Tab-separated table of C-alpha atoms in Angstrom:
chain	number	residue	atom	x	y	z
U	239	UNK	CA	4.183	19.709	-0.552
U	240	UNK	CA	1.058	17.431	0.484
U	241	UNK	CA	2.489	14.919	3.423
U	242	UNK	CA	2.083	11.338	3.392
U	243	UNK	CA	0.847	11.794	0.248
U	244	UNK	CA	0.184	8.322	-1.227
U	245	UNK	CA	-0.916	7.040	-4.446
U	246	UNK	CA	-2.441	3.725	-5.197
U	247	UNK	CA	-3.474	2.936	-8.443
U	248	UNK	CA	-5.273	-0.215	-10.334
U	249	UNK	CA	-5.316	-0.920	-14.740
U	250	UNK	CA	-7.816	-3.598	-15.450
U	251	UNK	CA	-8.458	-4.995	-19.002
U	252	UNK	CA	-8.926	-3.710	-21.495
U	253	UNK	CA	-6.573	-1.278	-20.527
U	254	UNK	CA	-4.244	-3.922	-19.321
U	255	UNK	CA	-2.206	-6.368	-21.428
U	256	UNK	CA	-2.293	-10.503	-21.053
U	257	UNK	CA	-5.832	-10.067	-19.013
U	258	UNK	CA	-4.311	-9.328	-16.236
U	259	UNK	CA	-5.069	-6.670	-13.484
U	260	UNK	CA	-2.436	-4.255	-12.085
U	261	UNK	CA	-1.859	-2.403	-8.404
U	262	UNK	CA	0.329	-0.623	-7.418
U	263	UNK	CA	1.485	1.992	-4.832
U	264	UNK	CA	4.128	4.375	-3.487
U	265	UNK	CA	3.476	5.013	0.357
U	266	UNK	CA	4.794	8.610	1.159
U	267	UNK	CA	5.706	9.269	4.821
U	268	UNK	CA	8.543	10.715	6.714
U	269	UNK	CA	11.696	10.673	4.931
U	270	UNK	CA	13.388	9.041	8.125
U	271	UNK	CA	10.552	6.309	8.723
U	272	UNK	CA	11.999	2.554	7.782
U	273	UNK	CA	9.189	0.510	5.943
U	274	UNK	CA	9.538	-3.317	6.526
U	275	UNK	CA	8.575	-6.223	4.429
U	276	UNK	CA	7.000	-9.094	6.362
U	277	UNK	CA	4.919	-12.478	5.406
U	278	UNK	CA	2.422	-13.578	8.037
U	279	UNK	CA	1.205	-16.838	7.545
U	280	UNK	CA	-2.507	-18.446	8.030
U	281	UNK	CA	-3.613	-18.779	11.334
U	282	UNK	CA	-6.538	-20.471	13.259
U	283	UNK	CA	-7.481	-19.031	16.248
U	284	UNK	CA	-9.433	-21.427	18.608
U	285	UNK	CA	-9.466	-19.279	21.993
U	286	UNK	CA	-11.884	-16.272	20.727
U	287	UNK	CA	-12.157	-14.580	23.956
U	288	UNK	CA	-8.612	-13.807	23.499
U	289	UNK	CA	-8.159	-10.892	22.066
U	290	UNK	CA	-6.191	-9.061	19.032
U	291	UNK	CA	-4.063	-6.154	19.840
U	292	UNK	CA	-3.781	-3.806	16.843
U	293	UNK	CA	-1.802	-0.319	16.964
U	294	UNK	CA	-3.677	1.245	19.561
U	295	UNK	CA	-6.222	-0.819	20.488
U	296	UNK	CA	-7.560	-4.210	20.741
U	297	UNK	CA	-10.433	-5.651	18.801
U	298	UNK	CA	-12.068	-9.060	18.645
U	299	UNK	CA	-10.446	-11.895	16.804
U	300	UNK	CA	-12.212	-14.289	14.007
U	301	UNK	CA	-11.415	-17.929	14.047
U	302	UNK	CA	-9.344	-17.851	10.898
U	303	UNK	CA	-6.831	-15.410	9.358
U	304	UNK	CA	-5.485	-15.915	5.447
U	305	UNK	CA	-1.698	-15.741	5.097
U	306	UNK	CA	-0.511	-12.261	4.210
U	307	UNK	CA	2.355	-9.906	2.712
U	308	UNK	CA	2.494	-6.268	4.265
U	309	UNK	CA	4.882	-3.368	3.804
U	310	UNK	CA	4.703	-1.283	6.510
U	311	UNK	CA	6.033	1.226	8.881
U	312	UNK	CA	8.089	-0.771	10.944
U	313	UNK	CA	6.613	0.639	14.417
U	314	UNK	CA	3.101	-0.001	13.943
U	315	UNK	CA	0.740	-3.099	13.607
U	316	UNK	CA	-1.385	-2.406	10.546
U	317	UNK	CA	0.555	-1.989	6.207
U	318	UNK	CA	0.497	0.754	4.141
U	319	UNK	CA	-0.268	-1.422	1.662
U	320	UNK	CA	0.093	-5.446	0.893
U	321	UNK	CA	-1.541	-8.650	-0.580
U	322	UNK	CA	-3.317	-11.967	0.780
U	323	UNK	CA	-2.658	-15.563	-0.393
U	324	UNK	CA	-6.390	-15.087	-2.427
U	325	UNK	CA	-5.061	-11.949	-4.613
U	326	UNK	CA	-6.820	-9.253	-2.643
U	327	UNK	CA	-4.511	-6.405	-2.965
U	328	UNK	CA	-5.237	-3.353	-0.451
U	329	UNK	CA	-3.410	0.174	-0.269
U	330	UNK	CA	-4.874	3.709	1.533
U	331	UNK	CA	-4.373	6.925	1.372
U	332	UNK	CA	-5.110	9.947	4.044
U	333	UNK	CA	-8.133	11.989	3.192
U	334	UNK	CA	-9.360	15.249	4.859
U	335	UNK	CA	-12.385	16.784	4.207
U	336	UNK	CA	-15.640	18.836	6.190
U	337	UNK	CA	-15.798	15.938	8.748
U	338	UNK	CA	-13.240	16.483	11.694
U	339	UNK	CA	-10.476	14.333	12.001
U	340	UNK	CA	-10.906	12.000	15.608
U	341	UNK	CA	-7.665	12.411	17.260
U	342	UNK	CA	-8.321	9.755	20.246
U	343	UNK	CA	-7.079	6.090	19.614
U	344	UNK	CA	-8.879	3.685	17.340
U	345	UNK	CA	-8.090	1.980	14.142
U	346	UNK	CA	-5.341	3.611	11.917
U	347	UNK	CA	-6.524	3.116	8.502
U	348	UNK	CA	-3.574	1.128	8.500
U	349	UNK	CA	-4.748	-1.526	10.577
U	350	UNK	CA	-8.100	-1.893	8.264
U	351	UNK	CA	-5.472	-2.718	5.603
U	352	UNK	CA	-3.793	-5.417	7.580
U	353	UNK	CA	-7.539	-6.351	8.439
U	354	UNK	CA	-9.386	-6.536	5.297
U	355	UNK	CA	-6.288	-8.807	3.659
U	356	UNK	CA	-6.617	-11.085	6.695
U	357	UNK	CA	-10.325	-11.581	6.860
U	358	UNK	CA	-11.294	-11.404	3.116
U	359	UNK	CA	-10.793	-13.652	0.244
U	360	UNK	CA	-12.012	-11.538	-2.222
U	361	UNK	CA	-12.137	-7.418	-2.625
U	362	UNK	CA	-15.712	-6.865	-1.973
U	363	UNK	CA	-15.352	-9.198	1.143
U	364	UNK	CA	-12.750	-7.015	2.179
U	365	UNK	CA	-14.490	-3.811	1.849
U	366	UNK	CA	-17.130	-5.177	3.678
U	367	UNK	CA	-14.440	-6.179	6.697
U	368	UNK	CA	-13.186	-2.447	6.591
U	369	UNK	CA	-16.796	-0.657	6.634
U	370	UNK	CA	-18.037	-3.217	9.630
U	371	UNK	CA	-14.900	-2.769	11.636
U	372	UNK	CA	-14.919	1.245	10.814
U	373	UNK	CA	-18.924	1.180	12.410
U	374	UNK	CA	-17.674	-1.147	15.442
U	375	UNK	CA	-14.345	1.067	16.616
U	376	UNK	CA	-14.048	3.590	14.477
U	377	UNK	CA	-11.067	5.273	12.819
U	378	UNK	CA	-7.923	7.780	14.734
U	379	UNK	CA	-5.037	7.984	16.656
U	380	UNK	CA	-1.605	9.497	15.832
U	381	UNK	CA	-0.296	7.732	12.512
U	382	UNK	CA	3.273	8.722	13.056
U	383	UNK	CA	5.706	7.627	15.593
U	384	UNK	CA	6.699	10.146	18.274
U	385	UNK	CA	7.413	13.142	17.128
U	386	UNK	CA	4.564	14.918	15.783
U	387	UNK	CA	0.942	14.257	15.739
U	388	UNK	CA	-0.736	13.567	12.557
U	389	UNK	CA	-4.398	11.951	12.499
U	390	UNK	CA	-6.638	11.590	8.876
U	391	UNK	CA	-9.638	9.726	7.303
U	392	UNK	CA	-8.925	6.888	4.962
U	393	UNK	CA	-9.436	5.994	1.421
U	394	UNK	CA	-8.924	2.091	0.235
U	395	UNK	CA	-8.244	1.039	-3.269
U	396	UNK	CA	-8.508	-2.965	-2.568
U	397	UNK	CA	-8.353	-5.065	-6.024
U	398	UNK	CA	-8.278	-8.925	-6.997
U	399	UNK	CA	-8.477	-10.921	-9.603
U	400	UNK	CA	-11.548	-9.791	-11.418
U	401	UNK	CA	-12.573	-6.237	-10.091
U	402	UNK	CA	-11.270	-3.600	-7.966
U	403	UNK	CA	-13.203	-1.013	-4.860
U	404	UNK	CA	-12.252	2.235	-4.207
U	405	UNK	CA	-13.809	2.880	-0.399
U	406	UNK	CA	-13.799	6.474	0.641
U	407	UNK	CA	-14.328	7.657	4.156
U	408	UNK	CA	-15.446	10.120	6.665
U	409	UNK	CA	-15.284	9.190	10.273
U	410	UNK	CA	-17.899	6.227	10.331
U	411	UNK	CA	-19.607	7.609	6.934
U	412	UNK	CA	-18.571	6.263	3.819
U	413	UNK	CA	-19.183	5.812	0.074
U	414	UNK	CA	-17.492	2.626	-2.749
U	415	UNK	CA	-17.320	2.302	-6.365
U	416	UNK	CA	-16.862	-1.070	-8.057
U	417	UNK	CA	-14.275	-0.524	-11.391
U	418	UNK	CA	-14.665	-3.445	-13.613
U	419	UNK	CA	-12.825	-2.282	-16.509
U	420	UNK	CA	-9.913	0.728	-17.389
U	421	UNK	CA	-8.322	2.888	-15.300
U	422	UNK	CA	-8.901	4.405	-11.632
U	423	UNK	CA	-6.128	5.716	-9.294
U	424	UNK	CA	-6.788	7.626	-5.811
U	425	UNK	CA	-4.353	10.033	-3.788
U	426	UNK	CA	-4.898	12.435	-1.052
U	427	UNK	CA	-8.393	13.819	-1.935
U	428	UNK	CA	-11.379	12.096	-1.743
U	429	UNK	CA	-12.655	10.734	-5.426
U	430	UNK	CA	-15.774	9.205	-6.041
U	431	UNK	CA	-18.720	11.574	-7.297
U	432	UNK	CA	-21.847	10.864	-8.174
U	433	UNK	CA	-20.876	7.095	-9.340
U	434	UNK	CA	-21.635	4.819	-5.985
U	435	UNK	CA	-22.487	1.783	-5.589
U	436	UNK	CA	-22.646	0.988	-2.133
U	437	UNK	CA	-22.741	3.536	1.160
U	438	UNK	CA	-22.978	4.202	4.566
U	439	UNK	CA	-27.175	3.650	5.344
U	440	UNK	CA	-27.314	7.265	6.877
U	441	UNK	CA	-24.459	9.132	4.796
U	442	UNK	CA	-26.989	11.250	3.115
U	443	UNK	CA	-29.185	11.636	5.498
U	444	UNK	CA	-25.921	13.096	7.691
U	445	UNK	CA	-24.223	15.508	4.655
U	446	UNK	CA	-28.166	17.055	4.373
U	447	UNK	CA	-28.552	17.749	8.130
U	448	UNK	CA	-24.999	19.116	8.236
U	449	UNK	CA	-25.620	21.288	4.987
U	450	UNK	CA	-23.725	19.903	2.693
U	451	UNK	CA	-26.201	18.963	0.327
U	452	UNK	CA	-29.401	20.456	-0.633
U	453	UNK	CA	-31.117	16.559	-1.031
U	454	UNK	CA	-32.688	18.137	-4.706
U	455	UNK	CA	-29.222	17.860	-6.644
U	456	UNK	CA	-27.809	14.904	-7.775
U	457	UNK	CA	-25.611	13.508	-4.615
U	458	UNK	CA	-21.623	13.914	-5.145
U	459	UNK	CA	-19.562	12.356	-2.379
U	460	UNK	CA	-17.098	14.694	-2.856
U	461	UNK	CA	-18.366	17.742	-3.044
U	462	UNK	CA	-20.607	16.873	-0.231
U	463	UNK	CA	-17.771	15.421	2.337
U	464	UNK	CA	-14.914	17.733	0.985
U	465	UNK	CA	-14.148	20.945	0.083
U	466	UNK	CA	-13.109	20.090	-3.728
U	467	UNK	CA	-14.687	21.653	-7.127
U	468	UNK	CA	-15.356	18.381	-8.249
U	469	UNK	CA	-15.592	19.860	-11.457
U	470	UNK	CA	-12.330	20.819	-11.825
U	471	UNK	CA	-10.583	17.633	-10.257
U	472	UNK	CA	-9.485	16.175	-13.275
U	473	UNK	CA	-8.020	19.285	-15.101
U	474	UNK	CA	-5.878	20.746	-11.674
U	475	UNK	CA	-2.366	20.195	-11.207
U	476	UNK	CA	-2.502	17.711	-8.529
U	477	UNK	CA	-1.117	14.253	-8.015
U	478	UNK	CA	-4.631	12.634	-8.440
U	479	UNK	CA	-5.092	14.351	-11.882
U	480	UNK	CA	-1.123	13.593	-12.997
U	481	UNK	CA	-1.529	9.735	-11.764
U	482	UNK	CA	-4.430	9.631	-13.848
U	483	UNK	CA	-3.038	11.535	-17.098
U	484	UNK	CA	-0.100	8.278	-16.650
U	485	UNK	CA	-2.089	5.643	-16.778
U	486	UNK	CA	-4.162	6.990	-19.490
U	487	UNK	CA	-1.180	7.473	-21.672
U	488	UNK	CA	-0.527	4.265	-21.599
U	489	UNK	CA	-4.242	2.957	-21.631
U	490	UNK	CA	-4.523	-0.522	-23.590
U	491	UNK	CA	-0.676	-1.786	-22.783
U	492	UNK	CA	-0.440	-1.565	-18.993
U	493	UNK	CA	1.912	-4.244	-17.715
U	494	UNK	CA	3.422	-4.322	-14.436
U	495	UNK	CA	6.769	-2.644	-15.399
U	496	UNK	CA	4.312	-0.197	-16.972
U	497	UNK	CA	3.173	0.392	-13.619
U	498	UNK	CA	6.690	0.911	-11.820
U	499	UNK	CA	7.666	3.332	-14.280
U	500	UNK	CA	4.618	5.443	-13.335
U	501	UNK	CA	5.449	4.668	-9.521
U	502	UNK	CA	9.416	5.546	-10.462
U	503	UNK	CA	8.225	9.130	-12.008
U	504	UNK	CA	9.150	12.269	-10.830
U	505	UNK	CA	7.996	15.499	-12.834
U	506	UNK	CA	4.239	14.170	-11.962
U	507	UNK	CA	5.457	14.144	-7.724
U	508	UNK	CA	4.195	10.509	-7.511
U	509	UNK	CA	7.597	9.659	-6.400
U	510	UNK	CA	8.096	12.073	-4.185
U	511	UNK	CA	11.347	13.946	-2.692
U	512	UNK	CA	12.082	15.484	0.502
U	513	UNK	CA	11.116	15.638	3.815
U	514	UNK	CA	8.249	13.197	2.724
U	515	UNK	CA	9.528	10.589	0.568
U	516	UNK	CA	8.139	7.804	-1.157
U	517	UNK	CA	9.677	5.144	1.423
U	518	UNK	CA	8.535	2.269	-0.235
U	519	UNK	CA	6.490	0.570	-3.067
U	520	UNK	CA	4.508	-2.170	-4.328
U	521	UNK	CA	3.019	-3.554	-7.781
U	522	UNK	CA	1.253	-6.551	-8.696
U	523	UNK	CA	0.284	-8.872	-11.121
U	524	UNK	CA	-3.122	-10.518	-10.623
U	525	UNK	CA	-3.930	-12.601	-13.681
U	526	UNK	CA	-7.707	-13.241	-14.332
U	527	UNK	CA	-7.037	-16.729	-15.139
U	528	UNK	CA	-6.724	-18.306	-11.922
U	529	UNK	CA	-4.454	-21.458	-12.625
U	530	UNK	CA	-2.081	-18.447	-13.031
U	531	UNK	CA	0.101	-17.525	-9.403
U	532	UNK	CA	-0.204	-13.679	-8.573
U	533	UNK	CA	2.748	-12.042	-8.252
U	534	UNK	CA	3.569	-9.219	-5.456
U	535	UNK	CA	7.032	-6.895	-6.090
U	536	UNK	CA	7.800	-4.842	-3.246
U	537	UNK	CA	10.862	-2.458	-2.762
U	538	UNK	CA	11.324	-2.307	1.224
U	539	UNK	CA	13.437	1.170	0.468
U	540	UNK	CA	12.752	4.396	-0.037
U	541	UNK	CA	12.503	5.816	-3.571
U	542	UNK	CA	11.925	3.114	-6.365
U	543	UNK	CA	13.541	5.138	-9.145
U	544	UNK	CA	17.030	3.884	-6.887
U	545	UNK	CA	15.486	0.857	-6.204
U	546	UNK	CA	14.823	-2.737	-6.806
U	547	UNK	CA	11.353	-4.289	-7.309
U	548	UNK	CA	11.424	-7.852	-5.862
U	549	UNK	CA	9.224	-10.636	-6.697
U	550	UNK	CA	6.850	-12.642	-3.732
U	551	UNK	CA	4.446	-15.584	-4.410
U	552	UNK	CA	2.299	-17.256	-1.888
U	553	UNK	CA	3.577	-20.578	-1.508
U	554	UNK	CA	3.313	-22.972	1.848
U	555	UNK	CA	6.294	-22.322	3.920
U	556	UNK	CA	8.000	-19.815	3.534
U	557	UNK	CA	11.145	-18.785	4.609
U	558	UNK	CA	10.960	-15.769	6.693
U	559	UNK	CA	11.802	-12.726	5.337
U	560	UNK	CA	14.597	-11.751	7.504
U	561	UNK	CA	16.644	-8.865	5.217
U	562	UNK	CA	13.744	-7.091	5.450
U	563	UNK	CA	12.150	-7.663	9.047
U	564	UNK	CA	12.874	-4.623	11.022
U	565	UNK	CA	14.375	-5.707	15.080
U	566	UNK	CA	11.526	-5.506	17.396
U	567	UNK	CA	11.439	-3.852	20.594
U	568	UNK	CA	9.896	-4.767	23.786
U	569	UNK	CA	7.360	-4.102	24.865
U	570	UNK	CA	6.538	-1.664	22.103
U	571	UNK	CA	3.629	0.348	24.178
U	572	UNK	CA	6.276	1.684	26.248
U	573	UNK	CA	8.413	2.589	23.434
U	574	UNK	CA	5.480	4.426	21.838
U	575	UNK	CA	5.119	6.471	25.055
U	576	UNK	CA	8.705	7.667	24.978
U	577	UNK	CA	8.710	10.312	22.590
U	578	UNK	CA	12.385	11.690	23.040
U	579	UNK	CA	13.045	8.024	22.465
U	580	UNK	CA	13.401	6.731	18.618
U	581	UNK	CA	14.437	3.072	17.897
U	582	UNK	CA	16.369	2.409	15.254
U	583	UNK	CA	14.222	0.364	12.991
U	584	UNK	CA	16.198	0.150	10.045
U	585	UNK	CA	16.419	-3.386	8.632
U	586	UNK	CA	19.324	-4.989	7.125
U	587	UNK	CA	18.524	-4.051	3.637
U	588	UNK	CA	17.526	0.047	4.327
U	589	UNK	CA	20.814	-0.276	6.321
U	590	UNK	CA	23.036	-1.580	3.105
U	591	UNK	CA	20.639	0.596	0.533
U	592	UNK	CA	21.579	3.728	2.363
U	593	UNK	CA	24.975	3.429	3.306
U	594	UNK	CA	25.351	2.723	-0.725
U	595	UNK	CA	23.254	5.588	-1.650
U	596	UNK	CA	25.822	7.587	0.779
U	597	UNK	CA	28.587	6.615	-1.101
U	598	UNK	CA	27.523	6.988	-4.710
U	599	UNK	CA	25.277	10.572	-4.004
U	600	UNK	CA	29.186	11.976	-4.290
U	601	UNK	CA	30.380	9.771	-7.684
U	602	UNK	CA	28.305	10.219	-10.354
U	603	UNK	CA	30.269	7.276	-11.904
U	604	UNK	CA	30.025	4.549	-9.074
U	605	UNK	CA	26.023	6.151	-9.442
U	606	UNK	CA	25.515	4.512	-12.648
U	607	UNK	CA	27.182	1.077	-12.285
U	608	UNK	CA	25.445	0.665	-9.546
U	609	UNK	CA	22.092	1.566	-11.087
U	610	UNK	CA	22.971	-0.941	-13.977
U	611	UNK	CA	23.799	-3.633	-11.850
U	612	UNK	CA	20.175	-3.336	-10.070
U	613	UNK	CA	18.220	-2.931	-13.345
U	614	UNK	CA	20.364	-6.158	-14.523
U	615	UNK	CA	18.925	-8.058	-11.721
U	616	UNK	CA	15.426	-6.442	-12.209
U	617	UNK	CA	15.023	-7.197	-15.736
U	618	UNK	CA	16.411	-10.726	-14.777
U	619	UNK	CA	13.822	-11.440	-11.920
U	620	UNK	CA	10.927	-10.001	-14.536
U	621	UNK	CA	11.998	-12.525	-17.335
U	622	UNK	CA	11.937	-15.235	-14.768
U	623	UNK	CA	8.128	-14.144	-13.688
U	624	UNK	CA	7.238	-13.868	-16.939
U	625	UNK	CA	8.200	-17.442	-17.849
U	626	UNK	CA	6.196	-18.458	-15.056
U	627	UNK	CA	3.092	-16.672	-16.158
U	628	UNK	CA	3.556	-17.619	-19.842
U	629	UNK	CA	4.220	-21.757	-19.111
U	630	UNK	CA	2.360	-22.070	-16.160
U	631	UNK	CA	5.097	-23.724	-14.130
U	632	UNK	CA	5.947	-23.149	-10.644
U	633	UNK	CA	9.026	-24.407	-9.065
U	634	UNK	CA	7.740	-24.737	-5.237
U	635	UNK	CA	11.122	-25.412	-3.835
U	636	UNK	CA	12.673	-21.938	-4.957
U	637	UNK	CA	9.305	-19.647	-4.711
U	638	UNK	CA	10.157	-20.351	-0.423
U	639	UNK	CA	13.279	-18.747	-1.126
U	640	UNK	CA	12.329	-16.271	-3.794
U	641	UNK	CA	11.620	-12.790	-1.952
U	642	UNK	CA	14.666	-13.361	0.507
U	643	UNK	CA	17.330	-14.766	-2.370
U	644	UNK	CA	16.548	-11.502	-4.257
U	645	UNK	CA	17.372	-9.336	-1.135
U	646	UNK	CA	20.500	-10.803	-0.909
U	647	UNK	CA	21.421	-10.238	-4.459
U	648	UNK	CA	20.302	-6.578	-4.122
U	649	UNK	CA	22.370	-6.594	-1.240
U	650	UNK	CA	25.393	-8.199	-2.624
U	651	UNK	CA	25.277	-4.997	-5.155
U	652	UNK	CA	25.448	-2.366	-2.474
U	653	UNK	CA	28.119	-3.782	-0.474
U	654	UNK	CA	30.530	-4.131	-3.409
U	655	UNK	CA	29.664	-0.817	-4.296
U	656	UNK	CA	30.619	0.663	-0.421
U	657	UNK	CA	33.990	-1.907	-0.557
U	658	UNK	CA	35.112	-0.974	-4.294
């Protein structure tokens, strides 16, 4: 079993249907680590020499910030995996490879997520937030809370509405491919070969004085950073080569509940059981025409297959997302230092998912009407987004409320489920 074993995965037209583009991802971590859902919106920031405190460390601030959706471990500052109020869609995965992992405290990949959504409007923007802020501080420090100690490189898919960038790292070295069209999915092995279009300035130069490549042979990322036969990679029994198989399948008629069903599957191990679990997910619509809103459904619970996929839209004001904001405890650094000490960061919604899940694991029967109710209200919320994408009407007043109305509904069906 591969820990925190991710998988992030794009469909872009003419694979897609509706010319739309599709992301999604299932974030695998620690089966008992709560994943929040939280809206942060757009900031100016007019003192500059103030500045911004990420997990570990602090960095310097820019004078504007875009508003932002993130699921993400609740005890840490960065997202596994979210969206901006432009479209840019990020999620990363942990790599390993020839170049040693830095254990000392700098940005968790996880933080360049939060990062790139905040201070990019567009993928490539974003990628170029990530790479800059990677050469400036660098990337390390523990990415789990307490317990054990777990450091890794990073790779990005980040997508919008008209192309996606899959960013691959190595410490401060790194290599991107631009996917305009089809198919492209990463998980926990680095991916790009001998197709890049933008790099590091010395990340040749580095793999041929460390002996990884020859400098005759055509130059494959990774073969040259990592220890795969890239040869092989898309015929071995791995996650990266079943996520792949998927979305080929279903190449040319990719919609978003396409996409769920691949994030909601099993046999492959993309949603995966045990002591790492999927813990939470995340799909989107981003439609190429941009009169159209994009549309961000996040689970905020761990496994999606007994789950509900809930809509977002970036509207002005909001209303906070409360059901899913994990309680916050002061002042975190000390909490971080206190490793036989574990808050309990489970939001009201993980709390009310579980305690159902508790109750129905023993009654096969209660299993399945619950399951019914929360593909009733699934299907409903879909038909509702679809109506807004097909007649290009947006009622402002209930998109504030949207994300949090469905939470309570979802909730609603666990708690009659405990009381019945």
């Amino acid at each position: 079993m591969e820990p925190f074993s991710c998988d992030t995965f794009v469909a872009l037209p003419p694979a897609t249907v509706a010319n739309r583009i599709i992301f999604g991802k299932n974030s695998d971590r620690l089966c008992d680590e709560v994943q929040e859902v939280v809206y942060f919106p757009a900031a100016v920031h007019d003192n500059l020499g103030e500045h911004l405190k990420c997990t570990y460390i602090e960095i310097d601030q820019v004078p504007e910030t875009y508003a932002v959706v993130l699921s993400r471990p609740a005890w840490l500052w960065g997202a596994e995996m979210g969206a901006n109020e432009h479209g840019v869609c990020i999620g990363n995965e942990a790599v390993w490879g020839r170049e040693e992992v830095c254990d000392e405290e700098a940005l968790l990949g996880m933080d360049l997520v939060r990062l790139g959504l905040e201070r990019a409007d567009t993928a490539e923007k974003a990628l170029n937030v990530i790479v800059d802020l990677l050469e400036k501080y660098g990337q390390g420090g523990n990415c789990t809370e307490g317990r054990m100690a777990f450091s890794y490189h990073n790779s990005f898919l980040i997508a919008d509405r008209n192309e996606a960038w899959i960013l691959e790292t190595a410490g401060k070295y790194w290599a991107a491919e631009k996917v305009q069209e089809g198919v492209r999915n990463i998980s926990n092995q680095l991916s790009i070969t001998t197709k890049i279009d933008r790099e590091h300035p010395n990340m040749r130069t580095y793999a041929k004085q460390k002996g990884w490549w020859d400098g005759k042979k055509e130059f494959d990322f990774a073969a040259a950073y990592s220890y795969l036969d890239t040869a092989k990679m898309m015929t071995s029994s791995g996650r990266y080569c079943e996520g792949y198989k998927l979305l080929n399948k279903h190449k040319g008629n990719i919609t978003f509940e396409t996409m769920m069903e691949i994030l909601r599957d099993k046999p492959s191990g993309i949603n995966m059981e045990g002591e790492f679990l999927t813990t939470a997910s995340m799909v989107s619509i981003l439609p190429q025409d941009s009169s159209l809103p994009c549309i961000h459904f996040f689970t905020g619970t761990p496994d999606p297959e007994r789950s509900v996929f809930k809509p977002f839209i970036f509207v002005p004001h909001i209303s906070q997302l409360l059901d899913t904001s994990s309680p916050t405890f002061e002042p975190e650094d000390l909490v971080k230092k206190k490793s036989h000490f574990k808050p309990d960061r489970r939001h009201p919604l993980y709390q009310k998912h579980q305690q159902a899940l508790e109750v129905v694991n023993n009654n096969e029967e209660k299993a399945k009407i619950m399951l019914d109710y929360m593909r009733k209200l699934e299907k409903e919320l879909f038909r509702q987004m679809e109506s807004i994408l097909q007649n290009k009407h947006l009622d402002v007043d209930k998109i504030v409320n949207l994300f949090p109305q469905c939470t309570k509904d979802e909730i609603q069906i666990y708690q009659s489920n405990v009381s019945s």
